[in-house]
């Protein structure tokens, strides 16, 4: 709206400029922002935690705009796909050593120097690109950070033929994630494993917790973050899973129609995230219905035998595994009894984003990135200043 139109409308109808600013913001929200050079912002204002403790409930400070509207659908919006190259350095195809017919796929931005590696596992039916936008936000705040976002078997571009794609047992997925981390280290010829922060959304939260509890990655793991999944509410939600799947469209006429459905249904409340992640959820197949050739890549209904196994015992493992613990939720009503008690005892850090949906990291990538970077910094062992050894003090002629 031009300045002349603003002035005319304001004079005639006594409409404030704030109203026009809000309308213009809706148009601007759907424009893909340029990704600036990464900035390692170590100021306290960039941190979501106001406490020096690595546990406790974290309440974001006002300057983080906790109640700001998530980016959403705007009039005149574009629904064009945003390529993965906008967010990651490279994609990897990694052949499984245990199952040579399985070829893992992942997206990688390598850590710089002694920077951490955020290893990210998506939820059921999603893909590694679910973490694309939050990955770029992490890099803005921690320029040395690396991000490894994997495609689980049966999802994304990971190739697991036949029944292999449907082997969705928790121990299989946990072993897959361990293998992908090791294969990535070998592929990139890293001399040693970087410090790792495991991050998992929904099903992915169960996978990273299981891997952390197993200890297979050793002391490389600084901590693990679980996004919007707890044992009690997850198992309760399984009862309505078939209803949800039956109400989803079987397919879409175009890729853009699939993106738009995710935004309008508020499955994903951020159009930039939807334009990035949704294309990987669909595959073109006009054999079943030529009018809706874009079909779901993953048959979630076929994974039903494994649903309960993903989440049973999750709370106990989450509280018992070694390393820092962070739980991000869209609502405190999701907490079960065991986690509520654990929170009262200060066993993990909790942050709640009530304005987000289930896909917290896609709805609010900036706030999620702030939480994850701050979580790493609170658990970064390289930042610890240890007292000098007694033997060193004696060599220096000092009395002890």
Short mmCIF file of C-alpha atoms in Angstrom, two decimals:
data_model
loop_
_atom_site.label_atom_id
_atom_site.label_comp_id
_atom_site.label_asym_id
_atom_site.label_seq_id
_atom_site.Cartn_x
_atom_site.Cartn_y
_atom_site.Cartn_z
CA UNK A 1 0.00 0.00 0.00
CA UNK A 2 1.43 3.39 -1.00
CA UNK A 3 1.98 6.27 1.42
CA UNK A 4 -0.72 8.26 -0.40
CA UNK A 5 -3.26 5.44 0.06
CA UNK A 6 -2.33 5.15 3.73
CA UNK A 7 -2.84 8.87 4.30
CA UNK A 8 -6.21 8.88 2.50
CA UNK A 9 -7.54 5.87 4.42
CA UNK A 10 -6.27 7.21 7.71
CA UNK A 11 -7.98 10.57 7.16
CA UNK A 12 -11.28 9.07 5.95
CA UNK A 13 -11.66 6.12 8.33
CA UNK A 14 -9.31 7.02 11.21
CA UNK A 15 -7.37 3.79 10.74
CA UNK A 16 -4.02 3.63 12.51
CA UNK A 17 -0.75 2.98 10.74
CA UNK A 18 -0.28 -0.12 12.92
CA UNK A 19 -3.11 -1.80 11.04
CA UNK A 20 -1.38 -1.27 7.72
CA UNK A 21 1.92 -2.47 9.14
CA UNK A 22 0.26 -5.73 10.22
CA UNK A 23 -1.24 -6.33 6.79
CA UNK A 24 2.06 -5.64 5.07
CA UNK A 25 3.77 -8.01 7.48
CA UNK A 26 1.51 -10.83 6.36
CA UNK A 27 2.67 -10.30 2.79
CA UNK A 28 6.30 -10.16 3.81
CA UNK A 29 6.11 -13.27 5.99
CA UNK A 30 5.96 -15.58 3.00
CA UNK A 31 9.06 -14.21 1.29
CA UNK A 32 12.13 -16.39 1.73
CA UNK A 33 14.64 -14.24 3.58
CA UNK A 34 18.20 -14.18 2.39
CA UNK A 35 20.42 -16.31 4.57
CA UNK A 36 22.96 -13.90 6.06
CA UNK A 37 26.51 -14.80 6.89
CA UNK A 38 26.53 -16.93 10.05
CA UNK A 39 26.99 -14.88 13.17
CA UNK A 40 28.21 -16.44 16.39
CA UNK A 41 26.08 -14.42 18.78
CA UNK A 42 27.31 -15.22 22.24
CA UNK A 43 25.47 -12.42 23.97
CA UNK A 44 23.06 -13.14 26.76
CA UNK A 45 20.24 -11.67 24.72
CA UNK A 46 20.59 -14.50 22.21
CA UNK A 47 20.11 -17.12 24.87
CA UNK A 48 16.77 -18.58 25.76
CA UNK A 49 17.87 -19.43 29.28
CA UNK A 50 17.96 -16.94 32.08
CA UNK A 51 19.49 -19.44 34.47
CA UNK A 52 23.09 -20.64 34.82
CA UNK A 53 21.77 -24.08 35.69
CA UNK A 54 21.64 -26.77 33.03
CA UNK A 55 18.32 -27.95 34.38
CA UNK A 56 14.98 -26.41 35.17
CA UNK A 57 12.22 -24.79 33.19
CA UNK A 58 13.51 -22.18 30.77
CA UNK A 59 11.37 -19.12 30.21
CA UNK A 60 12.42 -17.16 27.11
CA UNK A 61 13.23 -13.51 27.68
CA UNK A 62 10.90 -10.85 26.22
CA UNK A 63 13.33 -9.91 23.45
CA UNK A 64 12.79 -13.34 21.91
CA UNK A 65 9.22 -12.41 20.98
CA UNK A 66 7.72 -15.53 22.55
CA UNK A 67 4.22 -14.63 21.44
CA UNK A 68 5.13 -13.37 17.98
CA UNK A 69 3.01 -14.90 15.24
CA UNK A 70 4.63 -17.84 13.45
CA UNK A 71 5.18 -17.28 9.75
CA UNK A 72 2.12 -18.47 7.87
CA UNK A 73 0.01 -18.24 4.76
CA UNK A 74 -0.27 -14.77 3.27
CA UNK A 75 -2.28 -13.42 0.40
CA UNK A 76 -0.34 -13.45 -2.84
CA UNK A 77 2.00 -16.06 -1.34
CA UNK A 78 4.26 -18.31 -3.34
CA UNK A 79 4.22 -22.05 -2.80
CA UNK A 80 7.28 -22.90 -4.84
CA UNK A 81 9.65 -25.52 -3.49
CA UNK A 82 12.80 -24.28 -1.73
CA UNK A 83 15.78 -26.56 -2.55
CA UNK A 84 17.86 -28.27 0.12
CA UNK A 85 20.97 -26.47 -1.17
CA UNK A 86 19.62 -23.31 0.47
CA UNK A 87 20.39 -24.83 3.87
CA UNK A 88 23.03 -27.57 3.62
CA UNK A 89 26.51 -27.94 2.11
CA UNK A 90 26.02 -31.41 0.68
CA UNK A 91 23.91 -34.55 0.67
CA UNK A 92 25.39 -37.95 1.49
CA UNK A 93 24.61 -41.46 0.26
CA UNK A 94 26.05 -43.97 2.73
CA UNK A 95 25.95 -47.73 2.18
CA UNK A 96 25.10 -49.71 5.29
CA UNK A 97 27.86 -52.08 6.39
CA UNK A 98 25.40 -54.45 8.06
CA UNK A 99 22.85 -54.39 5.22
CA UNK A 100 24.64 -53.55 1.93
CA UNK A 101 21.32 -53.23 0.08
CA UNK A 102 20.37 -50.33 2.34
CA UNK A 103 21.76 -46.93 1.30
CA UNK A 104 21.27 -44.20 3.87
CA UNK A 105 20.69 -40.61 2.81
CA UNK A 106 21.48 -37.51 4.85
CA UNK A 107 22.07 -33.77 4.56
CA UNK A 108 25.27 -32.35 6.01
CA UNK A 109 26.88 -29.08 6.88
CA UNK A 110 30.26 -29.91 8.44
CA UNK A 111 31.36 -28.42 11.75
CA UNK A 112 34.22 -25.92 11.70
CA UNK A 113 37.25 -26.60 13.86
CA UNK A 114 36.14 -28.01 17.18
CA UNK A 115 32.53 -27.01 16.63
CA UNK A 116 29.68 -29.36 17.61
CA UNK A 117 27.69 -31.62 15.33
CA UNK A 118 23.91 -31.49 15.78
CA UNK A 119 22.64 -34.93 14.72
CA UNK A 120 18.95 -34.67 13.86
CA UNK A 121 16.35 -37.42 13.48
CA UNK A 122 12.88 -36.59 12.16
CA UNK A 123 9.51 -38.01 13.14
CA UNK A 124 7.43 -40.71 11.43
CA UNK A 125 6.38 -39.75 7.92
CA UNK A 126 8.78 -36.81 7.74
CA UNK A 127 12.36 -36.43 6.44
CA UNK A 128 15.69 -34.82 7.21
CA UNK A 129 14.52 -31.63 5.53
CA UNK A 130 12.20 -31.13 8.47
CA UNK A 131 15.29 -29.64 10.16
CA UNK A 132 16.50 -27.55 7.21
CA UNK A 133 15.28 -24.14 8.34
CA UNK A 134 16.29 -24.62 11.97
CA UNK A 135 19.72 -25.75 10.72
CA UNK A 136 20.26 -22.39 9.04
CA UNK A 137 19.13 -20.61 12.19
CA UNK A 138 21.63 -22.60 14.26
CA UNK A 139 24.44 -21.58 11.90
CA UNK A 140 23.49 -17.92 12.30
CA UNK A 141 23.98 -18.20 16.05
CA UNK A 142 26.88 -20.64 16.17
CA UNK A 143 29.03 -20.37 13.06
CA UNK A 144 31.20 -23.38 13.97
CA UNK A 145 28.24 -25.75 14.28
CA UNK A 146 27.69 -28.66 11.94
CA UNK A 147 24.34 -30.27 11.19
CA UNK A 148 23.67 -33.85 10.11
CA UNK A 149 19.99 -34.33 9.25
CA UNK A 150 19.23 -37.93 8.31
CA UNK A 151 16.48 -39.64 6.35
CA UNK A 152 15.19 -42.61 8.34
CA UNK A 153 14.70 -45.89 6.46
CA UNK A 154 11.42 -45.86 4.57
CA UNK A 155 11.56 -42.05 4.51
CA UNK A 156 13.02 -39.36 2.29
CA UNK A 157 15.76 -40.53 -0.08
CA UNK A 158 17.10 -43.40 2.04
CA UNK A 159 16.87 -46.53 -0.11
CA UNK A 160 15.83 -49.68 1.74
CA UNK A 161 14.24 -52.22 -0.63
CA UNK A 162 11.21 -54.36 0.14
CA UNK A 163 10.70 -55.40 3.74
CA UNK A 164 13.85 -53.54 4.80
CA UNK A 165 11.96 -50.25 4.44
CA UNK A 166 9.26 -51.49 6.81
CA UNK A 167 11.63 -52.72 9.53
CA UNK A 168 10.82 -49.83 11.83
CA UNK A 169 11.71 -51.45 15.14
CA UNK A 170 13.22 -49.00 17.60
CA UNK A 171 16.48 -50.93 17.92
CA UNK A 172 16.80 -51.00 14.10
CA UNK A 173 16.32 -47.24 13.85
CA UNK A 174 18.74 -46.63 16.72
CA UNK A 175 21.38 -48.80 15.02
CA UNK A 176 20.75 -46.99 11.74
CA UNK A 177 21.39 -43.62 13.37
CA UNK A 178 24.59 -44.87 14.99
CA UNK A 179 25.77 -46.26 11.65
CA UNK A 180 25.00 -43.02 9.82
CA UNK A 181 27.05 -41.00 12.29
CA UNK A 182 30.00 -43.38 11.97
CA UNK A 183 29.75 -43.57 8.17
CA UNK A 184 29.60 -39.78 7.96
CA UNK A 185 32.79 -39.50 10.03
CA UNK A 186 34.52 -41.96 7.68
CA UNK A 187 33.15 -40.33 4.53
CA UNK A 188 34.32 -36.88 5.61
CA UNK A 189 37.65 -38.22 6.94
CA UNK A 190 37.27 -36.50 10.28
CA UNK A 191 40.24 -37.40 12.50
CA UNK A 192 37.96 -37.70 15.50
CA UNK A 193 34.28 -37.54 16.28
CA UNK A 194 33.13 -33.97 16.95
CA UNK A 195 31.15 -33.24 20.12
CA UNK A 196 27.59 -34.33 19.40
CA UNK A 197 24.18 -33.00 20.35
CA UNK A 198 21.44 -35.48 19.45
CA UNK A 199 18.12 -33.92 18.43
CA UNK A 200 14.95 -35.89 17.71
CA UNK A 201 11.37 -34.93 16.92
CA UNK A 202 8.49 -37.24 17.87
CA UNK A 203 9.60 -40.75 16.77
CA UNK A 204 13.06 -39.25 16.31
CA UNK A 205 13.03 -38.26 19.97
CA UNK A 206 12.57 -41.91 20.92
CA UNK A 207 15.43 -42.90 18.59
CA UNK A 208 17.98 -40.38 19.87
CA UNK A 209 17.05 -41.19 23.48
CA UNK A 210 17.56 -44.90 22.83
CA UNK A 211 20.94 -44.23 21.20
CA UNK A 212 22.01 -41.96 24.06
CA UNK A 213 20.97 -44.59 26.62
CA UNK A 214 22.95 -47.29 24.79
CA UNK A 215 26.17 -45.30 25.14
CA UNK A 216 27.38 -46.48 21.71
CA UNK A 217 28.66 -43.02 20.78
CA UNK A 218 30.62 -42.81 24.02
CA UNK A 219 31.76 -39.51 25.45
CA UNK A 220 31.20 -37.71 22.14
CA UNK A 221 27.58 -37.11 23.15
CA UNK A 222 27.24 -33.90 25.14
CA UNK A 223 23.49 -34.21 25.43
CA UNK A 224 20.23 -34.91 23.67
CA UNK A 225 17.16 -32.83 22.92
CA UNK A 226 13.69 -34.29 22.43
CA UNK A 227 11.03 -32.30 20.59
CA UNK A 228 7.35 -32.65 21.50
CA UNK A 229 7.13 -36.28 22.51
CA UNK A 230 6.70 -37.91 25.91
CA UNK A 231 5.77 -41.49 26.63
CA UNK A 232 2.34 -41.05 28.20
CA UNK A 233 0.79 -38.65 25.71
CA UNK A 234 2.41 -40.37 22.73
CA UNK A 235 0.89 -43.75 23.60
CA UNK A 236 -2.49 -42.12 24.22
CA UNK A 237 -2.30 -40.38 20.84
CA UNK A 238 -1.74 -43.68 19.02
CA UNK A 239 -5.42 -44.52 19.56
CA UNK A 240 -6.40 -41.72 17.19
CA UNK A 241 -3.64 -42.30 14.64
CA UNK A 242 -5.82 -44.29 12.24
CA UNK A 243 -8.46 -41.56 12.37
CA UNK A 244 -5.83 -38.98 11.47
CA UNK A 245 -4.49 -41.06 8.60
CA UNK A 246 -8.00 -41.64 7.23
CA UNK A 247 -8.68 -37.89 7.13
CA UNK A 248 -5.51 -37.04 5.21
CA UNK A 249 -5.82 -36.59 1.44
CA UNK A 250 -4.64 -39.68 -0.42
CA UNK A 251 -2.73 -37.48 -2.83
CA UNK A 252 -2.46 -34.07 -4.42
CA UNK A 253 -2.84 -32.73 -7.94
CA UNK A 254 0.41 -30.76 -7.69
CA UNK A 255 3.35 -30.41 -5.38
CA UNK A 256 2.16 -26.90 -4.53
CA UNK A 257 -1.23 -28.32 -3.52
CA UNK A 258 0.53 -30.60 -1.05
CA UNK A 259 2.45 -27.69 0.41
CA UNK A 260 -0.71 -25.61 0.69
CA UNK A 261 -2.61 -28.41 2.46
CA UNK A 262 0.07 -28.62 5.15
CA UNK A 263 -0.15 -24.87 5.74
CA UNK A 264 -3.95 -24.53 5.65
CA UNK A 265 -4.45 -27.55 7.90
CA UNK A 266 -1.87 -25.99 10.24
CA UNK A 267 0.11 -29.21 10.23
CA UNK A 268 3.06 -26.90 9.57
CA UNK A 269 2.45 -23.29 10.58
CA UNK A 270 5.39 -21.73 8.78
CA UNK A 271 5.19 -21.46 5.00
CA UNK A 272 8.98 -21.29 4.54
CA UNK A 273 9.37 -24.57 6.42
CA UNK A 274 6.52 -26.18 4.47
CA UNK A 275 7.98 -25.16 1.11
CA UNK A 276 11.27 -26.74 2.20
CA UNK A 277 10.18 -29.97 3.89
CA UNK A 278 6.90 -31.05 2.29
CA UNK A 279 8.28 -31.95 -1.19
CA UNK A 280 10.37 -34.73 0.38
CA UNK A 281 7.20 -36.26 1.86
CA UNK A 282 5.61 -36.81 -1.55
CA UNK A 283 6.48 -38.85 -4.62
CA UNK A 284 5.06 -38.59 -8.14
CA UNK A 285 3.02 -41.69 -9.08
CA UNK A 286 0.08 -41.33 -11.46
CA UNK A 287 -0.71 -45.05 -11.68
CA UNK A 288 -3.29 -45.07 -8.85
CA UNK A 289 -5.00 -41.75 -9.56
CA UNK A 290 -3.81 -39.54 -12.44
CA UNK A 291 -5.77 -36.60 -11.02
CA UNK A 292 -3.78 -36.74 -7.77
CA UNK A 293 -0.39 -38.13 -8.75
CA UNK A 294 1.58 -36.73 -5.81
CA UNK A 295 1.29 -39.49 -3.21
CA UNK A 296 2.68 -39.97 0.28
CA UNK A 297 6.20 -41.40 0.15
CA UNK A 298 5.89 -43.26 3.46
CA UNK A 299 3.07 -45.68 4.25
CA UNK A 300 2.55 -44.80 7.89
CA UNK A 301 -0.27 -47.30 8.30
CA UNK A 302 2.14 -50.14 7.52
CA UNK A 303 4.30 -49.16 10.51
CA UNK A 304 1.50 -49.77 13.04
CA UNK A 305 3.06 -52.94 14.53
CA UNK A 306 5.94 -50.80 15.82
CA UNK A 307 4.06 -47.78 17.19
CA UNK A 308 3.89 -48.76 20.86
CA UNK A 309 7.44 -50.12 20.81
CA UNK A 310 8.73 -46.69 19.85
CA UNK A 311 7.47 -45.02 23.01
CA UNK A 312 7.17 -47.62 25.79
CA UNK A 313 9.87 -46.90 28.37
CA UNK A 314 10.80 -43.57 26.76
CA UNK A 315 10.49 -41.48 29.92
CA UNK A 316 12.69 -43.79 31.97
CA UNK A 317 15.38 -43.87 29.27
CA UNK A 318 15.20 -40.10 28.82
CA UNK A 319 15.82 -39.50 32.52
CA UNK A 320 18.43 -42.25 32.86
CA UNK A 321 20.76 -41.73 29.89
CA UNK A 322 24.06 -39.90 30.34
CA UNK A 323 24.46 -36.34 29.09
CA UNK A 324 22.52 -33.11 29.19
CA UNK A 325 18.78 -33.40 28.65
CA UNK A 326 16.44 -30.92 26.97
CA UNK A 327 12.73 -31.33 26.35
CA UNK A 328 10.91 -28.89 24.06
CA UNK A 329 7.12 -29.09 24.16
CA UNK A 330 4.20 -27.29 22.58
CA UNK A 331 2.24 -27.56 25.84
CA UNK A 332 2.80 -28.66 29.45
CA UNK A 333 -0.27 -30.90 29.20
CA UNK A 334 1.95 -33.31 27.27
CA UNK A 335 4.05 -34.12 30.36
CA UNK A 336 3.41 -37.51 31.94
CA UNK A 337 3.82 -38.27 35.65
CA UNK A 338 7.37 -39.60 35.44
CA UNK A 339 8.63 -36.56 33.55
CA UNK A 340 6.73 -34.17 35.81
CA UNK A 341 8.50 -35.64 38.83
CA UNK A 342 11.82 -35.55 36.98
CA UNK A 343 11.30 -31.89 36.14
CA UNK A 344 10.55 -31.07 39.78
CA UNK A 345 13.80 -32.80 40.72
CA UNK A 346 15.75 -30.76 38.16
CA UNK A 347 16.84 -33.74 36.09
CA UNK A 348 16.39 -32.03 32.72
CA UNK A 349 15.73 -28.67 31.12
CA UNK A 350 12.22 -27.96 29.87
CA UNK A 351 11.06 -25.28 27.47
CA UNK A 352 7.48 -24.77 26.34
CA UNK A 353 6.31 -22.97 23.19
CA UNK A 354 2.51 -22.75 23.49
CA UNK A 355 2.14 -20.95 20.15
CA UNK A 356 3.67 -23.86 18.19
CA UNK A 357 2.06 -27.00 16.86
CA UNK A 358 3.53 -30.50 16.96
CA UNK A 359 6.29 -29.53 14.51
CA UNK A 360 7.90 -27.05 16.91
CA UNK A 361 11.16 -26.81 14.96
CA UNK A 362 9.33 -26.07 11.71
CA UNK A 363 6.78 -23.67 13.18
CA UNK A 364 9.36 -21.74 15.21
CA UNK A 365 12.80 -22.47 13.75
CA UNK A 366 14.44 -19.35 15.20
CA UNK A 367 13.32 -19.99 18.77
CA UNK A 368 14.16 -23.68 18.49
CA UNK A 369 17.65 -22.79 17.27
CA UNK A 370 18.16 -20.40 20.19
CA UNK A 371 17.19 -23.18 22.61
CA UNK A 372 19.47 -25.76 20.98
CA UNK A 373 22.50 -23.47 20.76
CA UNK A 374 22.05 -22.41 24.36
CA UNK A 375 21.68 -26.07 25.37
CA UNK A 376 24.99 -26.88 23.67
CA UNK A 377 26.77 -23.98 25.35
CA UNK A 378 25.59 -25.06 28.79
CA UNK A 379 26.94 -28.56 28.18
CA UNK A 380 30.09 -27.66 26.21
CA UNK A 381 32.98 -29.32 28.01
CA UNK A 382 35.59 -27.26 26.17
CA UNK A 383 34.26 -24.19 27.97
CA UNK A 384 35.08 -25.69 31.37
CA UNK A 385 38.09 -24.18 33.13
CA UNK A 386 39.69 -26.89 35.26
CA UNK A 387 41.91 -26.06 38.24
CA UNK A 388 45.64 -26.71 37.74
CA UNK A 389 47.06 -30.05 38.79
CA UNK A 390 48.95 -30.18 42.09
CA UNK A 391 52.01 -31.62 40.34
CA UNK A 392 52.09 -28.67 37.94
CA UNK A 393 51.88 -26.21 40.83
CA UNK A 394 54.78 -27.95 42.62
CA UNK A 395 56.90 -27.77 39.46
CA UNK A 396 56.26 -24.04 39.39
CA UNK A 397 57.58 -23.78 42.95
CA UNK A 398 54.22 -22.88 44.40
CA UNK A 399 53.07 -24.03 47.81
CA UNK A 400 49.95 -26.19 47.91
#
